[in-house]
Amino acid sequence: MKRLLQWTIIIPALSWILFFSGLIEGSSIFQITASILLILSVMSAVHHSEIIAERVGEPYGTIILAISITVIEVSIIISLMMSDGPEAVSLARDTVYAATMLILNGIIGLCLLIGGLKHYEQNFSASSVTIGLVSLISIIVFTLVFPTFTESVSGSYYSEPQLVFASIACIVIYSSFLFAQTTRYRQYFLTEGEDENDHTAKRITIDTKTFYTSLVFLIVSLGIVVLLAKTLSPTIESIIVSYRLPKSLVGVIIAIIILLPEAVAAVIAARKNRLQTSINLALGSALASIGLTIPSVAAVCIIMDMPIILGLDIKSIVLLALSVFTVMLSLSKGKSNIVYGVVLLVNLFAFIFLMIYP
């Protein structure tokens, strides 16, 4: 009974009750309440994923969190595309692009800055970064850059065979990254001093009942986050339009909501001098965000015969290339520096500023 009275279980339950009550529609007070419950449900999902992660050990823990967040992202994008129809053809691209920019510049930048301010200098495995960035760059080019320059279909579209090829390429690359992270080169992704005995000790501390409770409520939390985000998205869009801001900001806001748990977990790890865990979360999330989202959305679009815009414009490609290049240089030596963090955060502010003032 005590376990069932924890806030991480009560909040998702209250969120589901509010959603099915029908009170959110047309009521500003309940929409604000739903927004608060949405954020708290995200934090609940983080809590339960961390418990599961402790049971299974690293780097599986960061993988579980990354894939859980990607499930939220895919569900929200697909549900909004199916409900909004032709108006949402670029939603997948905008959300994935925003998520990638927020992860590379925002999450990594914050971790390098906060970790550097507290610990002066932090070490991490340059080999793990190389594996992650090589995989990420290839996936980014296949999904967000090539569609702008292909000639089979006019505009920033892939033809159906090209879309299938890009989806398969994403899955193959992401699968090879997971194989390297969990099996072949697992030692690269472990925080210095971790070993199998540490993982075994962690798994023993989480009993089976707690593990399965967290597994159930992770699914419950993720489900209500998807439903509330979809319900509140028209309100968010109307607010953005009322202030004459670009509708692409909707993708940024969705990405911020989706990435909130990972950002919190990564910053906490950096403060605890576990920057390797932060980088695992960030790069793993970026890879999952693109490598799993695009194939999932592509499959739905092919089945439903829906168009999907993937290619970025030249300005966005330049900003994305700047972000990837800066991250590559910042993480190439295996040691952190607060200057790297500041530069990455400036890149993030430039991305948002140029979106508002193109």
XYZ file of C-alpha atoms in Angstrom:
358
model
C 0.000 0.000 0.000
C 2.847 2.406 0.863
C 4.320 1.876 -2.606
C 0.998 2.800 -4.223
C 0.845 6.109 -2.311
C 4.036 7.483 -3.860
C 3.673 10.658 -5.950
C 5.159 8.889 -8.965
C 2.111 6.626 -8.962
C -0.539 9.106 -7.779
C 0.311 11.765 -10.414
C -0.120 9.525 -13.498
C -3.360 8.157 -12.012
C -4.723 11.701 -11.449
C -3.638 12.634 -14.977
C -5.615 9.761 -16.481
C -8.674 10.733 -14.400
C -8.443 14.357 -15.594
C -8.019 13.294 -19.200
C -11.113 11.043 -19.203
C -13.177 13.587 -17.235
C -13.433 15.812 -20.326
C -12.805 18.933 -18.237
C -9.711 19.993 -20.182
C -11.628 21.111 -23.270
C -12.568 24.796 -23.099
C -11.303 25.436 -19.560
C -8.127 27.476 -19.028
C -7.827 26.383 -15.388
C -7.969 22.688 -16.239
C -5.623 23.201 -19.199
C -3.053 24.736 -16.838
C -3.654 21.869 -14.404
C -3.191 19.380 -17.246
C 0.073 21.081 -18.240
C 1.410 20.753 -14.700
C 0.323 17.121 -14.503
C 1.937 16.469 -17.889
C 5.331 17.723 -16.662
C 4.981 15.780 -13.404
C 4.028 12.650 -15.379
C 7.200 13.094 -17.418
C 9.196 13.220 -14.182
C 7.340 10.146 -12.972
C 8.386 8.339 -16.141
C 11.999 9.346 -15.450
C 11.762 8.001 -11.910
C 10.398 4.642 -13.007
C 12.879 4.330 -15.867
C 15.735 5.014 -13.423
C 14.503 2.225 -11.135
C 14.377 -0.138 -14.099
C 17.828 1.074 -15.147
C 19.275 0.283 -11.717
C 17.892 -3.227 -11.961
C 19.332 -3.925 -15.418
C 22.567 -1.903 -15.040
C 24.439 0.426 -17.395
C 24.519 1.174 -20.255
C 21.129 -0.531 -20.536
C 19.642 2.072 -18.203
C 20.361 4.988 -20.524
C 19.074 2.938 -23.466
C 15.765 2.266 -21.690
C 15.296 5.961 -20.933
C 16.234 7.002 -24.482
C 13.870 4.491 -26.097
C 11.077 5.390 -23.641
C 11.345 9.054 -24.605
C 11.423 8.132 -28.283
C 8.185 6.171 -27.838
C 6.618 9.398 -26.516
C 7.995 11.357 -29.463
C 6.804 8.883 -32.085
C 3.349 8.585 -30.517
C 2.825 12.342 -30.321
C 4.064 12.972 -33.870
C 1.965 10.203 -35.420
C -1.182 11.124 -33.477
C -0.861 14.813 -34.443
C -0.153 13.965 -38.090
C -3.228 11.734 -38.278
C -5.470 14.334 -36.630
C -4.138 17.452 -38.398
C -3.734 15.876 -41.833
C -1.941 17.894 -44.564
C -1.121 20.713 -42.130
C 1.243 18.411 -40.230
C 3.407 17.211 -43.156
C 6.511 18.884 -41.707
C 5.797 18.126 -38.029
C 8.060 15.052 -37.898
C 10.956 16.969 -39.471
C 10.485 20.013 -37.232
C 10.254 17.929 -34.048
C 13.228 15.685 -34.882
C 15.330 18.668 -35.962
C 14.405 20.577 -32.802
C 15.126 17.533 -30.631
C 18.545 17.065 -32.252
C 19.472 20.744 -31.778
C 18.235 20.699 -28.169
C 20.205 17.543 -27.375
C 23.471 18.492 -29.088
C 23.533 22.117 -27.962
C 21.249 22.275 -24.936
C 21.720 19.032 -23.010
C 25.395 18.486 -23.831
C 26.123 22.201 -23.407
C 24.452 22.336 -19.986
C 26.224 19.171 -18.838
C 29.649 20.465 -19.919
C 29.014 23.859 -18.311
C 27.507 22.691 -15.022
C 29.894 19.749 -14.671
C 32.861 21.981 -15.462
C 31.806 24.676 -12.988
C 31.482 22.126 -10.185
C 34.352 19.735 -10.969
C 36.662 21.949 -13.103
C 37.397 19.151 -15.574
C 35.657 15.820 -16.209
C 36.813 12.770 -18.126
C 34.848 10.535 -20.455
C 35.533 7.975 -23.170
C 36.401 9.607 -26.497
C 35.860 6.222 -28.171
C 32.191 6.144 -27.119
C 31.720 9.666 -28.464
C 33.284 8.721 -31.805
C 30.981 5.718 -32.192
C 27.939 7.837 -31.318
C 28.803 10.780 -33.566
C 29.751 8.649 -36.590
C 26.362 6.939 -36.340
C 24.518 10.212 -35.709
C 26.073 12.127 -38.613
C 25.171 9.410 -41.091
C 21.575 9.222 -39.859
C 21.221 13.028 -39.931
C 22.407 13.235 -43.544
C 20.133 10.389 -44.694
C 17.017 11.822 -43.027
C 17.293 15.618 -42.842
C 19.776 16.664 -45.544
C 19.496 14.379 -48.602
C 15.722 14.946 -49.132
C 16.500 18.598 -49.903
C 18.783 17.645 -52.791
C 17.208 14.501 -54.297
C 15.583 14.855 -57.715
C 12.989 12.063 -57.893
C 10.333 14.254 -56.252
C 10.276 18.054 -56.299
C 10.576 19.756 -52.938
C 12.002 18.453 -49.661
C 10.426 15.023 -50.121
C 11.708 11.497 -50.593
C 10.086 9.220 -53.130
C 8.636 6.065 -51.560
C 11.650 3.837 -52.460
C 14.016 6.514 -51.101
C 11.976 6.771 -47.914
C 12.111 2.999 -47.448
C 15.877 2.980 -48.034
C 16.466 5.832 -45.559
C 14.324 4.072 -42.947
C 16.223 0.798 -43.337
C 19.540 2.678 -43.178
C 18.463 4.343 -39.898
C 17.458 1.025 -38.331
C 20.693 -0.711 -39.420
C 22.902 2.102 -38.120
C 21.022 2.420 -34.827
C 21.064 -1.354 -34.334
C 24.832 -1.457 -34.891
C 25.245 1.364 -32.369
C 23.207 -0.582 -29.790
C 25.298 -3.689 -30.473
C 28.478 -1.704 -29.844
C 27.042 -0.058 -26.727
C 25.687 -3.194 -25.101
C 27.981 -5.970 -26.294
C 31.028 -5.506 -28.479
C 32.444 -2.254 -27.058
C 30.417 -1.941 -23.887
C 33.471 -0.908 -21.834
C 33.669 2.364 -23.773
C 30.275 3.432 -22.443
C 30.862 2.688 -18.739
C 31.758 5.385 -16.245
C 35.340 4.952 -15.047
C 35.440 2.466 -12.178
C 32.241 0.631 -13.105
C 32.359 -3.116 -13.630
C 30.055 -6.089 -13.733
C 30.170 -6.469 -9.930
C 28.864 -2.915 -9.533
C 25.956 -3.725 -11.842
C 25.152 -6.934 -9.994
C 25.094 -5.082 -6.691
C 22.703 -2.500 -8.116
C 20.362 -5.115 -9.516
C 20.089 -6.836 -6.124
C 18.879 -3.633 -4.414
C 15.753 -3.452 -6.606
C 13.333 -6.224 -5.692
C 11.166 -7.907 -8.290
C 7.908 -6.328 -7.090
C 9.355 -2.806 -7.288
C 10.792 -3.561 -10.724
C 7.476 -4.721 -12.202
C 5.560 -1.875 -10.509
C 7.915 0.625 -12.120
C 7.632 -1.149 -15.467
C 3.821 -0.870 -15.387
C 3.792 2.767 -14.279
C 6.469 3.714 -16.798
C 4.009 2.626 -19.496
C 1.132 4.375 -17.686
C 3.158 7.615 -17.395
C 4.280 7.549 -21.033
C 0.725 6.899 -22.193
C -0.786 9.891 -20.407
C 2.057 12.161 -21.529
C 1.216 11.319 -25.140
C -2.518 11.910 -24.644
C -2.133 15.173 -22.708
C 0.423 16.540 -25.171
C -1.932 15.791 -28.045
C -4.866 17.384 -26.190
C -2.918 20.545 -25.325
C -1.178 20.971 -28.696
C -4.023 23.035 -30.290
C -3.854 25.438 -27.335
C -0.072 25.702 -27.674
C -0.393 26.313 -31.405
C -3.087 28.976 -30.951
C -0.910 30.819 -28.414
C 2.051 30.754 -30.809
C -0.091 32.002 -33.710
C -1.634 34.755 -31.547
C 1.840 36.161 -30.883
C 2.651 35.930 -34.620
C 5.425 33.439 -34.013
C 6.343 30.730 -36.558
C 4.342 27.494 -36.261
C 7.610 25.551 -36.346
C 7.970 26.563 -32.682
C 5.302 23.933 -31.951
C 7.891 21.299 -32.834
C 10.394 22.933 -30.472
C 7.911 22.981 -27.594
C 6.965 19.339 -28.188
C 10.673 18.439 -28.261
C 11.278 20.317 -24.995
C 8.452 18.427 -23.284
C 9.723 15.125 -24.658
C 13.365 15.743 -23.688
C 12.720 17.172 -20.226
C 13.314 13.869 -18.376
C 16.550 13.160 -20.233
C 17.812 16.688 -19.690
C 17.180 16.444 -15.945
C 18.799 12.998 -15.714
C 21.838 14.099 -17.755
C 22.440 17.283 -15.728
C 22.114 15.383 -12.434
C 24.677 12.842 -13.687
C 27.076 15.636 -14.690
C 26.780 17.234 -11.243
C 27.620 13.857 -9.715
C 30.811 13.765 -11.843
C 29.394 11.044 -14.104
C 29.725 12.889 -17.404
C 30.009 9.612 -19.309
C 26.430 8.786 -18.294
C 25.326 12.264 -19.437
C 26.966 11.789 -22.837
C 25.505 8.298 -23.175
C 22.058 9.774 -22.549
C 22.538 12.691 -24.944
C 24.023 10.875 -27.931
C 21.840 7.813 -27.393
C 18.756 10.030 -27.285
C 19.744 11.896 -30.447
C 20.285 8.607 -32.270
C 17.014 7.134 -31.015
C 15.148 10.370 -31.746
C 16.068 10.212 -35.430
C 16.913 6.550 -35.985
C 13.628 5.246 -34.560
C 11.244 8.165 -35.112
C 11.783 8.617 -38.850
C 11.303 4.909 -39.757
C 8.187 4.722 -37.547
C 6.650 7.872 -39.026
C 7.675 6.809 -42.530
C 5.920 3.452 -42.127
C 2.695 5.166 -41.036
C 2.899 7.672 -43.887
C 3.444 4.926 -46.473
C 0.553 2.828 -45.115
C -1.808 5.836 -44.833
C -0.559 7.384 -48.095
C 0.343 10.621 -46.293
C 3.040 13.029 -47.533
C 5.965 13.828 -45.239
C 8.496 16.643 -45.577
C 11.942 15.653 -44.277
C 14.513 17.924 -45.937
C 15.725 21.034 -44.117
C 16.329 24.418 -45.732
C 19.900 25.646 -46.239
C 19.916 27.841 -43.123
C 18.834 24.936 -40.920
C 21.399 22.632 -42.529
C 24.158 25.159 -41.766
C 23.024 25.481 -38.127
C 22.841 21.705 -37.772
C 26.294 21.278 -39.342
C 27.688 23.932 -36.967
C 26.193 22.097 -33.982
C 27.560 18.695 -35.015
C 31.004 20.145 -35.796
C 31.142 21.984 -32.450
C 30.136 18.847 -30.531
C 32.754 16.808 -32.416
C 35.510 19.235 -31.435
C 34.217 19.639 -27.870
C 34.170 15.905 -27.159
C 37.204 14.810 -29.228
C 39.759 14.784 -26.387
C 37.820 12.959 -23.668
C 37.949 15.950 -21.280
C 35.335 18.602 -20.571
C 35.716 22.378 -20.600
C 33.212 25.070 -19.629
C 34.037 27.037 -22.801
C 32.670 24.168 -24.881
C 29.452 24.304 -22.873
C 29.067 28.058 -23.358
C 29.623 27.832 -27.134
C 27.065 25.030 -27.488
C 24.466 26.990 -25.508
C 25.072 30.035 -27.733
C 24.431 27.769 -30.738
C 21.126 26.766 -29.139
C 20.082 30.393 -28.573
C 21.011 31.159 -32.205
C 18.770 28.307 -33.367
C 15.769 29.648 -31.432
C 16.499 33.308 -32.267
C 16.800 32.659 -36.003
C 13.572 30.671 -35.907
C 11.719 33.666 -34.442
C 13.592 36.225 -36.549
C 14.427 34.373 -39.772
